[in-house]
mmCIF file of C-alpha atoms and ligand atoms in Angstrom:
data_model
loop_
_atom_site.group_PDB
_atom_site.id
_atom_site.type_symbol
_atom_site.label_atom_id
_atom_site.label_comp_id
_atom_site.label_asym_id
_atom_site.label_seq_id
_atom_site.Cartn_x
_atom_site.Cartn_y
_atom_site.Cartn_z
ATOM 1 C CA UNK K 17 161.686 141.519 38.080
ATOM 2 C CA UNK K 18 160.074 139.136 40.791
ATOM 3 C CA UNK K 19 161.776 138.676 44.091
ATOM 4 C CA UNK K 20 162.345 135.056 42.805
ATOM 5 C CA UNK K 21 164.317 136.177 39.873
ATOM 6 C CA UNK K 22 166.297 138.597 41.557
ATOM 7 C CA UNK K 23 166.980 136.514 44.281
ATOM 8 C CA UNK K 24 168.323 133.937 41.517
ATOM 9 C CA UNK K 25 170.288 137.226 39.896
ATOM 10 C CA UNK K 26 171.573 138.253 42.792
ATOM 11 C CA UNK K 27 173.246 134.982 44.356
ATOM 12 C CA UNK K 28 175.189 134.374 41.625
ATOM 13 C CA UNK K 29 176.753 137.853 41.252
ATOM 14 C CA UNK K 30 177.161 137.468 45.108
ATOM 15 C CA UNK K 31 178.737 134.131 45.214
ATOM 16 C CA UNK K 32 181.352 135.670 42.581
ATOM 17 C CA UNK K 33 182.071 138.548 44.914
ATOM 18 C CA UNK K 34 182.899 135.880 47.676
ATOM 19 C CA UNK K 35 185.255 133.775 45.389
ATOM 20 C CA UNK K 36 186.910 137.136 43.932
ATOM 21 C CA UNK K 37 187.282 138.648 47.595
ATOM 22 C CA UNK K 38 188.750 134.855 48.909
ATOM 23 C CA UNK K 39 191.094 134.818 45.991
ATOM 24 C CA UNK K 40 192.567 137.786 47.299
ATOM 25 C CA UNK K 41 195.975 139.139 45.619
ATOM 26 C CA UNK K 42 198.634 140.997 46.846
ATOM 27 C CA UNK K 43 198.914 144.759 45.527
ATOM 28 C CA UNK K 44 201.691 147.257 45.015
ATOM 29 C CA UNK K 45 201.614 149.778 48.226
ATOM 30 C CA UNK K 46 198.885 147.420 50.612
ATOM 31 C CA UNK K 47 199.917 149.483 53.523
ATOM 32 C CA UNK K 48 199.630 152.967 51.885
ATOM 33 C CA UNK K 49 196.654 153.697 53.839
ATOM 34 C CA UNK K 50 196.901 151.602 56.776
ATOM 35 C CA UNK K 51 200.505 152.697 57.678
ATOM 36 C CA UNK K 52 201.780 155.116 54.837
ATOM 37 C CA UNK K 53 205.340 155.015 55.930
ATOM 38 C CA UNK K 54 205.812 151.234 56.390
ATOM 39 C CA UNK K 55 207.981 150.678 53.159
ATOM 40 C CA UNK K 56 209.971 153.346 53.777
ATOM 41 C CA UNK K 57 210.755 151.883 57.789
ATOM 42 C CA UNK K 58 211.446 148.817 56.612
ATOM 43 C CA UNK K 59 214.142 150.373 54.329
ATOM 44 C CA UNK K 60 215.503 152.938 56.271
ATOM 45 C CA UNK K 61 216.126 149.882 59.155
ATOM 46 C CA UNK K 62 217.715 147.726 56.921
ATOM 47 C CA UNK K 63 220.007 149.799 55.173
ATOM 48 C CA UNK K 64 221.294 150.976 58.804
ATOM 49 C CA UNK K 65 221.879 147.253 59.567
ATOM 50 C CA UNK K 66 223.403 146.277 56.014
ATOM 51 C CA UNK K 67 225.374 149.635 55.684
ATOM 52 C CA UNK K 68 227.035 148.416 59.380
ATOM 53 C CA UNK K 69 227.327 144.520 58.262
ATOM 54 C CA UNK K 70 226.732 144.045 54.503
ATOM 55 C CA UNK K 71 227.152 140.410 54.405
ATOM 56 C CA UNK K 72 224.125 140.534 56.405
ATOM 57 C CA UNK K 73 222.130 140.949 52.784
ATOM 58 C CA UNK K 74 222.995 137.502 51.989
ATOM 59 C CA UNK K 75 221.063 136.082 55.136
ATOM 60 C CA UNK K 76 218.248 137.702 54.291
ATOM 61 C CA UNK K 77 217.779 136.705 50.999
ATOM 62 C CA UNK K 78 218.526 133.426 52.051
ATOM 63 C CA UNK K 79 215.830 133.183 54.860
ATOM 64 C CA UNK K 80 213.647 134.942 52.244
ATOM 65 C CA UNK K 81 214.070 131.939 49.786
ATOM 66 C CA UNK K 82 213.683 129.196 53.237
ATOM 67 C CA UNK K 83 210.400 130.680 54.245
ATOM 68 C CA UNK K 84 208.786 130.730 50.831
ATOM 69 C CA UNK K 85 209.719 127.342 49.797
ATOM 70 C CA UNK K 86 207.952 126.011 52.953
ATOM 71 C CA UNK K 87 204.222 126.833 53.094
ATOM 72 C CA UNK K 88 204.319 130.019 50.821
ATOM 73 C CA UNK K 89 205.785 133.095 51.686
ATOM 74 C CA UNK K 90 203.820 133.260 55.720
ATOM 75 C CA UNK K 91 206.728 134.243 57.951
ATOM 76 C CA UNK K 92 206.681 130.789 59.555
ATOM 77 C CA UNK K 93 210.734 130.431 59.160
ATOM 78 C CA UNK K 94 210.557 133.215 61.711
ATOM 79 C CA UNK K 95 209.217 131.016 64.309
ATOM 80 C CA UNK K 96 210.731 130.236 67.255
ATOM 81 C CA UNK K 97 210.618 126.615 68.865
ATOM 82 C CA UNK K 98 207.806 126.992 71.834
ATOM 83 C CA UNK K 99 206.999 124.270 74.636
ATOM 84 C CA UNK K 100 204.303 124.015 72.366
ATOM 85 C CA UNK K 101 205.884 123.497 69.122
ATOM 86 C CA UNK K 102 209.441 122.755 69.829
ATOM 87 C CA UNK K 103 210.327 121.554 66.146
ATOM 88 C CA UNK K 104 209.278 125.031 64.155
ATOM 89 C CA UNK K 105 211.427 124.948 61.089
ATOM 90 C CA UNK K 106 214.324 126.760 62.380
ATOM 91 C CA UNK K 107 214.781 123.626 64.401
ATOM 92 C CA UNK K 108 215.385 122.089 60.479
ATOM 93 C CA UNK K 109 218.596 120.946 59.483
ATOM 94 C CA UNK K 110 219.280 123.676 56.861
ATOM 95 C CA UNK K 111 218.227 126.512 59.112
ATOM 96 C CA UNK K 112 220.846 125.811 61.635
ATOM 97 C CA UNK K 113 222.874 128.857 59.760
ATOM 98 C CA UNK K 114 219.976 131.143 58.449
ATOM 99 C CA UNK K 115 220.851 134.694 60.161
ATOM 100 C CA UNK K 116 219.510 138.090 59.686
ATOM 101 C CA UNK K 117 216.828 137.410 62.381
ATOM 102 C CA UNK K 118 217.804 140.553 64.567
ATOM 103 C CA UNK K 119 216.985 142.922 61.203
ATOM 104 C CA UNK K 120 213.357 141.018 61.214
ATOM 105 C CA UNK K 121 212.753 141.991 64.957
ATOM 106 C CA UNK K 122 214.258 145.980 64.799
ATOM 107 C CA UNK K 123 212.203 146.164 61.924
ATOM 108 C CA UNK K 124 209.345 145.310 63.437
ATOM 109 C CA UNK K 125 209.363 146.862 66.459
ATOM 110 C CA UNK K 126 209.773 149.993 64.450
ATOM 111 C CA UNK K 127 206.393 149.351 62.868
ATOM 112 C CA UNK K 128 204.820 148.709 65.662
ATOM 113 C CA UNK K 129 205.643 151.838 67.390
ATOM 114 C CA UNK K 130 204.312 153.819 64.350
ATOM 115 C CA UNK K 131 201.280 151.370 63.645
ATOM 116 C CA UNK K 132 200.663 148.712 65.913
ATOM 117 C CA UNK K 133 198.798 145.502 64.424
ATOM 118 C CA UNK K 134 199.354 146.310 60.836
ATOM 119 C CA UNK K 135 202.224 145.363 58.947
ATOM 120 C CA UNK K 136 203.026 141.527 58.526
ATOM 121 C CA UNK K 137 206.261 139.593 59.176
ATOM 122 C CA UNK K 138 206.157 137.789 56.072
ATOM 123 C CA UNK K 139 205.662 141.389 54.070
ATOM 124 C CA UNK K 140 208.566 142.318 56.506
ATOM 125 C CA UNK K 141 210.767 139.947 55.011
ATOM 126 C CA UNK K 142 209.826 140.517 51.632
ATOM 127 C CA UNK K 143 210.675 144.020 51.311
ATOM 128 C CA UNK K 144 213.690 143.858 53.796
ATOM 129 C CA UNK K 145 215.242 141.098 51.110
ATOM 130 C CA UNK K 146 214.831 143.446 48.745
ATOM 131 C CA UNK K 147 215.791 146.608 50.136
ATOM 132 C CA UNK K 148 219.108 144.484 51.864
ATOM 133 C CA UNK K 149 219.961 143.538 48.437
ATOM 134 C CA UNK K 150 219.458 146.967 46.783
ATOM 135 C CA UNK K 151 221.945 148.386 49.545
ATOM 136 C CA UNK K 152 224.706 146.225 48.568
ATOM 137 C CA UNK K 153 224.053 147.482 44.842
ATOM 138 C CA UNK K 154 222.332 144.368 43.608
ATOM 139 C CA UNK K 155 219.316 144.860 41.965
ATOM 140 C CA UNK K 156 215.839 145.757 42.978
ATOM 141 C CA UNK K 157 212.302 144.408 42.478
ATOM 142 C CA UNK K 158 208.648 145.345 43.277
ATOM 143 C CA UNK K 159 207.365 143.635 46.435
ATOM 144 C CA UNK K 160 203.464 143.591 46.370
ATOM 145 C CA UNK K 161 202.518 143.223 49.558
ATOM 146 C CA UNK K 162 199.470 142.820 51.878
ATOM 147 C CA UNK K 163 200.591 139.104 52.922
ATOM 148 C CA UNK K 164 199.210 137.467 56.407
ATOM 149 C CA UNK K 165 201.478 135.669 58.649
ATOM 150 C CA UNK K 166 200.988 131.737 58.805
ATOM 151 C CA UNK K 167 200.593 130.347 62.233
ATOM 152 C CA UNK K 168 201.837 126.625 61.196
ATOM 153 C CA UNK K 169 205.825 126.072 61.301
ATOM 154 C CA UNK K 170 206.939 122.282 61.265
ATOM 155 C CA UNK K 171 210.453 121.412 60.940
ATOM 156 C CA UNK K 172 210.219 118.278 59.000
ATOM 157 C CA UNK K 173 208.155 120.265 56.251
ATOM 158 C CA UNK K 174 211.680 122.498 55.861
ATOM 159 C CA UNK K 175 213.493 119.200 56.050
ATOM 160 C CA UNK K 176 211.292 118.002 53.391
ATOM 161 C CA UNK K 177 211.024 121.089 50.815
ATOM 162 C CA UNK K 178 214.252 123.398 51.419
ATOM 163 C CA UNK K 179 216.174 121.894 48.329
ATOM 164 C CA UNK K 180 219.599 119.854 49.615
ATOM 165 C CA UNK K 181 223.133 120.824 48.810
ATOM 166 C CA UNK K 182 223.522 117.449 47.430
ATOM 167 C CA UNK K 183 220.765 117.621 45.322
ATOM 168 C CA UNK K 184 221.205 116.628 41.710
ATOM 169 C CA UNK K 185 219.056 118.691 39.071
ATOM 170 C CA UNK K 186 216.249 116.200 38.509
ATOM 171 C CA UNK K 187 215.426 116.274 42.346
ATOM 172 C CA UNK K 188 216.206 120.360 42.094
ATOM 173 C CA UNK K 189 213.660 120.765 39.010
ATOM 174 C CA UNK K 190 211.145 119.298 41.165
ATOM 175 C CA UNK K 191 211.728 121.084 44.089
ATOM 176 C CA UNK K 192 211.409 124.497 42.151
ATOM 177 C CA UNK K 193 208.151 122.847 40.180
ATOM 178 C CA UNK K 194 206.534 121.915 43.368
ATOM 179 C CA UNK K 195 206.147 125.725 44.264
ATOM 180 C CA UNK K 196 205.193 126.310 40.641
ATOM 181 C CA UNK K 197 209.015 127.986 39.560
ATOM 182 C CA UNK K 198 210.022 126.707 36.149
ATOM 183 C CA UNK K 199 213.952 125.620 35.212
ATOM 184 C CA UNK K 200 214.592 128.640 34.647
ATOM 185 C CA UNK K 201 214.102 130.352 38.245
ATOM 186 C CA UNK K 202 216.013 127.626 39.224
ATOM 187 C CA UNK K 203 219.006 128.410 37.498
ATOM 188 C CA UNK K 204 218.299 132.709 37.864
ATOM 189 C CA UNK K 205 217.556 132.427 41.589
ATOM 190 C CA UNK K 206 220.579 130.224 42.536
ATOM 191 C CA UNK K 207 222.593 132.996 41.023
ATOM 192 C CA UNK K 208 221.984 134.432 44.598
ATOM 193 C CA UNK K 209 224.793 132.221 45.541
ATOM 194 C CA UNK K 210 226.870 135.387 44.144
ATOM 195 C CA UNK K 211 226.847 136.538 47.296
ATOM 196 C CA UNK K 212 227.283 135.149 51.151
ATOM 197 C CA UNK K 213 228.840 131.923 52.563
ATOM 198 C CA UNK K 214 228.632 128.293 52.996
ATOM 199 C CA UNK K 215 230.134 126.314 55.709
ATOM 200 C CA UNK K 216 232.849 123.742 56.058
ATOM 201 C CA UNK K 217 231.118 120.700 57.648
ATOM 202 C CA UNK K 218 228.488 120.483 54.187
ATOM 203 C CA UNK K 219 231.337 119.897 52.135
ATOM 204 C CA UNK K 220 233.417 117.854 54.110
ATOM 205 C CA UNK K 221 232.600 114.558 52.192
ATOM 206 C CA UNK K 222 232.701 116.128 49.063
ATOM 207 C CA UNK K 223 236.622 117.030 49.614
ATOM 208 C CA UNK K 224 237.663 113.929 51.518
ATOM 209 C CA UNK K 225 235.209 110.636 51.097
ATOM 210 C CA UNK K 226 232.912 111.151 47.932
ATOM 211 C CA UNK K 227 232.115 107.575 47.916
ATOM 212 C CA UNK K 228 233.047 106.545 51.041
ATOM 213 C CA UNK K 229 236.734 106.122 49.794
ATOM 214 C CA UNK K 230 238.682 108.787 51.388
ATOM 215 C CA UNK K 231 238.445 110.382 47.866
ATOM 216 C CA UNK K 232 237.247 113.629 46.136
ATOM 217 C CA UNK K 233 234.929 114.364 43.886
ATOM 218 C CA UNK K 234 235.774 114.310 40.724
ATOM 219 C CA UNK K 235 233.387 116.938 39.259
ATOM 220 C CA UNK K 236 235.388 119.382 41.324
ATOM 221 C CA UNK K 237 238.184 121.619 39.423
ATOM 222 C CA UNK K 238 241.198 119.900 41.282
ATOM 223 C CA UNK K 239 243.258 123.168 41.743
ATOM 224 C CA UNK K 240 239.957 124.485 43.674
ATOM 225 C CA UNK K 241 239.335 121.119 45.617
ATOM 226 C CA UNK K 242 243.111 121.830 46.478
ATOM 227 C CA UNK K 243 242.328 125.273 47.982
ATOM 228 C CA UNK K 244 238.821 124.313 49.499
ATOM 229 C CA UNK K 245 241.269 121.556 51.398
ATOM 230 C CA UNK K 246 243.226 124.638 52.560
ATOM 231 C CA UNK K 247 240.287 126.476 54.277
ATOM 232 C CA UNK K 248 238.302 123.120 55.381
ATOM 233 C CA UNK K 249 240.010 120.936 57.257
ATOM 234 C CA UNK K 250 238.404 117.092 57.760
ATOM 235 C CA UNK K 251 236.790 118.006 61.284
ATOM 236 C CA UNK K 252 233.258 117.539 61.439
ATOM 237 C CA UNK K 253 232.678 119.028 64.726
ATOM 238 C CA UNK K 254 233.818 122.309 63.657
ATOM 239 C CA UNK K 255 230.734 123.872 62.487
ATOM 240 C CA UNK K 256 232.030 127.356 62.078
ATOM 241 C CA UNK K 257 234.806 127.677 59.116
ATOM 242 C CA UNK K 258 233.044 128.441 56.076
ATOM 243 C CA UNK K 259 234.161 129.935 52.641
ATOM 244 C CA UNK K 260 232.635 132.312 49.773
ATOM 245 C CA UNK K 261 230.448 131.014 47.438
ATOM 246 C CA UNK K 262 231.717 133.248 44.922
ATOM 247 C CA UNK K 263 235.205 133.111 45.403
ATOM 248 C CA UNK K 264 235.974 135.956 42.356
ATOM 249 C CA UNK K 265 233.451 138.737 43.804
ATOM 250 C CA UNK K 266 232.174 137.248 46.759
ATOM 251 C CA UNK K 267 230.608 141.056 47.866
ATOM 252 C CA UNK K 268 229.109 142.005 44.722
ATOM 253 C CA UNK K 269 226.021 140.627 43.225
ATOM 254 C CA UNK K 270 227.074 139.815 39.719
ATOM 255 C CA UNK K 271 227.311 136.908 37.820
ATOM 256 C CA UNK K 272 230.643 135.601 38.729
ATOM 257 C CA UNK K 273 228.981 132.659 40.422
ATOM 258 C CA UNK K 274 228.054 131.651 37.435
ATOM 259 C CA UNK K 275 231.638 131.606 35.794
ATOM 260 C CA UNK K 276 232.612 129.442 38.837
ATOM 261 C CA UNK K 277 229.958 126.759 37.888
ATOM 262 C CA UNK K 278 231.396 126.695 34.321
ATOM 263 C CA UNK K 279 234.521 125.962 35.862
ATOM 264 C CA UNK K 280 234.091 123.414 37.948
ATOM 265 C CA UNK K 281 233.961 125.564 41.090
ATOM 266 C CA UNK K 282 230.537 125.202 42.281
ATOM 267 C CA UNK K 283 230.492 124.959 45.623
ATOM 268 C CA UNK K 284 227.714 122.276 46.071
ATOM 269 C CA UNK K 285 226.803 119.532 44.470
ATOM 270 C CA UNK K 286 223.742 121.533 43.650
ATOM 271 C CA UNK K 287 225.314 124.060 42.068
ATOM 272 C CA UNK K 288 227.700 121.626 39.963
ATOM 273 C CA UNK K 289 224.222 120.190 39.147
ATOM 274 C CA UNK K 290 223.227 123.342 36.862
ATOM 275 C CA UNK K 291 225.798 121.961 33.988
ATOM 276 C CA UNK K 292 223.964 118.753 33.859
ATOM 277 C CA UNK K 293 220.832 120.445 32.336
ATOM 278 C CA UNK K 294 220.461 121.607 28.523
ATOM 279 C CA UNK K 295 218.439 124.545 29.517
ATOM 280 C CA UNK K 296 220.618 125.526 33.118
ATOM 281 C CA UNK K 297 223.710 124.977 31.340
ATOM 282 C CA UNK K 298 222.795 127.237 28.211
ATOM 283 C CA UNK K 299 221.500 129.971 30.650
ATOM 284 C CA UNK K 300 225.098 129.872 32.641
ATOM 285 C CA UNK K 301 227.283 130.194 29.297
ATOM 286 C CA UNK K 302 224.992 133.191 28.044
ATOM 287 C CA UNK K 303 225.519 135.170 31.618
ATOM 288 C CA UNK K 304 229.387 134.632 31.256
ATOM 289 C CA UNK K 305 229.942 135.404 27.577
ATOM 290 C CA UNK K 306 228.196 138.332 28.000
ATOM 291 C CA UNK K 307 229.146 139.246 31.517
ATOM 292 C CA UNK K 308 225.605 138.793 32.944
ATOM 293 C CA UNK K 309 223.912 140.851 30.650
ATOM 294 C CA UNK K 310 220.435 139.881 31.415
ATOM 295 C CA UNK K 311 221.143 138.499 34.986
ATOM 296 C CA UNK K 312 219.952 141.546 37.335
ATOM 297 C CA UNK K 313 216.688 141.702 35.436
ATOM 298 C CA UNK K 314 215.783 137.969 35.367
ATOM 299 C CA UNK K 315 216.806 137.752 39.268
ATOM 300 C CA UNK K 316 213.987 140.350 40.070
ATOM 301 C CA UNK K 317 211.606 138.706 38.085
ATOM 302 C CA UNK K 318 212.179 135.433 38.999
ATOM 303 C CA UNK K 319 212.286 137.154 42.712
ATOM 304 C CA UNK K 320 208.802 138.376 41.833
ATOM 305 C CA UNK K 321 207.067 134.799 41.544
ATOM 306 C CA UNK K 322 209.293 133.828 44.164
ATOM 307 C CA UNK K 323 207.624 135.935 46.745
ATOM 308 C CA UNK K 324 204.434 135.334 45.814
ATOM 309 C CA UNK K 325 204.256 131.579 46.083
ATOM 310 C CA UNK K 326 201.139 130.275 48.471
ATOM 311 C CA UNK K 327 200.713 133.537 50.153
ATOM 312 C CA UNK K 328 198.221 134.000 52.781
ATOM 313 C CA UNK K 329 195.790 137.307 52.125
ATOM 314 C CA UNK K 330 192.496 138.946 53.342
ATOM 315 C CA UNK K 331 191.330 136.893 56.584
ATOM 316 C CA UNK K 332 193.707 134.053 56.102
ATOM 317 C CA UNK K 333 196.321 133.941 59.091
ATOM 318 C CA UNK K 334 197.163 136.922 61.118
ATOM 319 C CA UNK K 335 199.273 139.727 61.612
ATOM 320 C CA UNK K 336 201.764 138.606 64.431
ATOM 321 C CA UNK K 337 202.747 141.418 67.194
ATOM 322 C CA UNK K 338 206.152 139.365 67.456
ATOM 323 C CA UNK K 339 207.686 137.836 64.376
ATOM 324 C CA UNK K 340 208.795 135.215 66.590
ATOM 325 C CA UNK K 341 205.574 133.912 67.987
ATOM 326 C CA UNK K 342 202.155 133.369 66.979
ATOM 327 C CA UNK K 343 199.387 135.471 69.027
HETATM 328 C C1 HEM O 16 218.896 125.920 43.947
HETATM 329 C C2 HEM O 16 218.565 125.135 45.248
HETATM 330 C C3 HEM O 16 219.279 125.838 46.765
HETATM 331 C C4 HEM O 16 220.056 124.696 46.970
HETATM 332 C C5 HEM O 16 220.412 123.469 47.635
HETATM 333 C C6 HEM O 16 221.048 126.174 48.372
HETATM 334 C C7 HEM O 16 221.645 125.503 49.435
HETATM 335 C C8 HEM O 16 222.736 126.561 49.920
HETATM 336 C C9 HEM O 16 223.348 126.289 51.059
HETATM 337 C C10 HEM O 16 223.867 124.913 51.601
HETATM 338 C C11 HEM O 16 223.859 127.371 51.437
HETATM 339 C C12 HEM O 16 224.747 127.463 52.748
HETATM 340 C C13 HEM O 16 224.345 127.646 54.351
HETATM 341 C C14 HEM O 16 225.514 128.215 55.153
HETATM 342 O O1 HEM O 16 226.325 127.050 54.940
HETATM 343 O O2 HEM O 16 225.113 128.819 55.783
HETATM 344 C C15 HEM O 16 223.580 128.431 51.265
HETATM 345 C C16 HEM O 16 223.468 129.728 51.035
HETATM 346 C C17 HEM O 16 223.130 130.563 50.345
HETATM 347 N N1 HEM O 16 222.033 130.590 49.289
HETATM 348 FE FE1 HEM O 16 221.251 128.843 48.793
HETATM 349 N N2 HEM O 16 220.398 127.181 48.008
HETATM 350 C C18 HEM O 16 219.772 127.051 46.672
HETATM 351 C C19 HEM O 16 218.797 128.244 46.034
HETATM 352 C C20 HEM O 16 218.995 129.320 46.876
HETATM 353 C C21 HEM O 16 218.078 130.227 46.309
HETATM 354 C C22 HEM O 16 216.347 130.123 45.447
HETATM 355 C C23 HEM O 16 218.177 131.766 47.430
HETATM 356 C C24 HEM O 16 218.078 132.757 47.286
HETATM 357 C C25 HEM O 16 217.357 133.308 45.877
HETATM 358 C C26 HEM O 16 219.646 131.391 47.687
HETATM 359 C C27 HEM O 16 220.303 131.983 48.195
HETATM 360 C C28 HEM O 16 221.324 132.023 49.229
HETATM 361 C C29 HEM O 16 222.243 132.762 50.052
HETATM 362 C C30 HEM O 16 222.348 134.433 50.042
HETATM 363 C C31 HEM O 16 223.370 131.839 50.749
HETATM 364 C C32 HEM O 16 224.340 132.735 51.740
HETATM 365 C C33 HEM O 16 223.302 132.860 53.048
HETATM 366 C C34 HEM O 16 224.672 133.829 54.192
HETATM 367 O O3 HEM O 16 225.758 134.154 53.604
HETATM 368 O O4 HEM O 16 224.674 133.479 55.136
HETATM 369 N N3 HEM O 16 220.225 129.968 47.801
HETATM 370 N N4 HEM O 16 222.026 127.980 50.327
HETATM 371 C C1 NAG O 17 209.907 118.265 71.951
HETATM 372 O O1 NAG O 17 208.951 118.200 72.985
HETATM 373 C C2 NAG O 17 208.514 116.548 72.722
HETATM 374 C C3 NAG O 17 206.877 116.186 73.384
HETATM 375 O O2 NAG O 17 206.530 117.241 74.591
HETATM 376 C C4 NAG O 17 209.495 116.025 73.521
HETATM 377 O O3 NAG O 17 209.573 114.671 73.838
HETATM 378 C C5 NAG O 17 211.060 115.966 72.744
HETATM 379 O O4 NAG O 17 211.801 115.799 73.777
HETATM 380 C C6 NAG O 17 211.304 118.049 72.798
HETATM 381 N N1 NAG O 17 212.242 118.001 72.130
HETATM 382 C C7 NAG O 17 212.894 118.729 72.323
HETATM 383 C C8 NAG O 17 214.274 118.821 70.697
HETATM 384 O O5 NAG O 17 212.998 119.619 73.226
HETATM 385 C C1 NAG O 18 234.463 107.579 54.684
HETATM 386 O O1 NAG O 18 232.896 106.727 54.101
HETATM 387 C C2 NAG O 18 233.062 105.573 54.787
HETATM 388 C C3 NAG O 18 231.933 104.903 54.183
HETATM 389 O O2 NAG O 18 230.495 105.788 54.817
HETATM 390 C C4 NAG O 18 232.953 105.371 56.386
HETATM 391 O O3 NAG O 18 233.185 103.857 56.798
HETATM 392 C C5 NAG O 18 234.276 106.136 56.567
HETATM 393 O O4 NAG O 18 234.425 106.081 58.331
HETATM 394 C C6 NAG O 18 234.149 107.396 56.514
HETATM 395 N N1 NAG O 18 236.021 107.945 56.448
HETATM 396 C C7 NAG O 18 236.158 109.511 57.157
HETATM 397 C C8 NAG O 18 237.591 109.040 57.584
HETATM 398 O O5 NAG O 18 235.180 110.192 57.593
HETATM 399 C C1 NAG O 19 219.264 130.043 63.730
HETATM 400 C C2 NAG O 19 218.484 129.333 64.020
HETATM 401 O O1 NAG O 19 217.444 129.171 64.458
HETATM 402 N N1 NAG O 19 219.319 128.036 64.118
HETATM 403 C C3 NAG O 19 218.567 126.785 65.306
HETATM 404 C C4 NAG O 19 218.820 125.443 64.178
HETATM 405 O O2 NAG O 19 218.248 124.246 64.871
HETATM 406 C C5 NAG O 19 219.491 124.113 65.380
HETATM 407 C C6 NAG O 19 218.938 122.862 65.734
HETATM 408 O O3 NAG O 19 217.545 122.507 66.244
HETATM 409 C C7 NAG O 19 219.326 124.655 66.775
HETATM 410 O O4 NAG O 19 220.184 124.769 67.858
HETATM 411 C C8 NAG O 19 219.672 126.677 65.990
HETATM 412 O O5 NAG O 19 219.439 127.452 66.959
#
């Protein structure tokens, strides 16, 4: 081989290697050499908190979703407002009720003590959400790791990309498709509402002023609307009162949320919207009929997709020292 031939052979190979390196993907056990106990530490700290306050499992799951649907799973939801950026994602409207940040901070502290600067906040959130759901006997899924933390967090993007509880089915499908999630993922992951709470202020119009004429959303089962009105008084300045989204088994990760929706007892319009598409509606009916025969498996599969949305890898992003602030 002449020098010229060598170069023409080596260059394309080099270019290919570079392309592959750039398109780095997440792997299972990414920290097994750099911080062998990382996943055990996440699990131990998460379990401690969730055993003590099981309802925070819902908080972590929702936080994981909000992280991934805005700018990919890059820990941007964790960034606190600073003078330089006082409009991070957590300042956006849908964030106001996010909870569980203290768990992420406690995990990060334990990891920084053991292996400083190694484990990303984005990975911590993905692992902790999984471990929290497992702690309350919900489904379990693999969490490939190797995410890097982003440096950008914008309230405007959170407001634009996080699906609204007032959204119709067309908009919800678009919100999910925009990040590569299917209609099936939409109905399956909405099943996350089998645990956790919804605040009354979000449904006041649905209960008391649906079309601006002092009326109630007619698609809500009348008996359920009546019960909700006993809990949620028409007081918009009450930002505290809440109800469980799955009133049948509020603390159990099962298919009863789907049952609620089929009985016109979905808390939000976005829950009720799942009735108005043949594919999502068929899924609801199937899970109700079979007592959630495939829900746990489907949920795990959709989560594995969700937690890989738009991740930063390799030399992209950074490993934050403090999950609340860029380095
Ligand atoms: C399909 C579009 C979705 C909409 C419009 C939506 C909307 C909401 C709203 C408005 C709340 C109430 C928050 C509060 O009042 O504190 C909520 C709670 C919750 N959401 Fe969703 N959500 C959606 C999808 C998801 C997905 C994909 C997941 C996870 C896989 C999820 C998990 C949760 C959980 C666990 C809670 C309870 C949070 C807590 O108890 O603190 N949601 N959601
Ligand atoms: C954020 O910063 C801008 C520019 O410094 C300022 O005008 C605005 O009032 C601040 N907003 C909040 C909520 O502090
Ligand atoms: C109901 O909605 C209408 C139209 O938006 C508004 O004018 C009215 O003040 C609302 N009533 C209450 C009690 O909030
Ligand atoms: C949990 C959290 O950080 N919530 C914030 C969301 O945004 C509101 C309004 O900007 C803040 O007051 C909350 O602290």
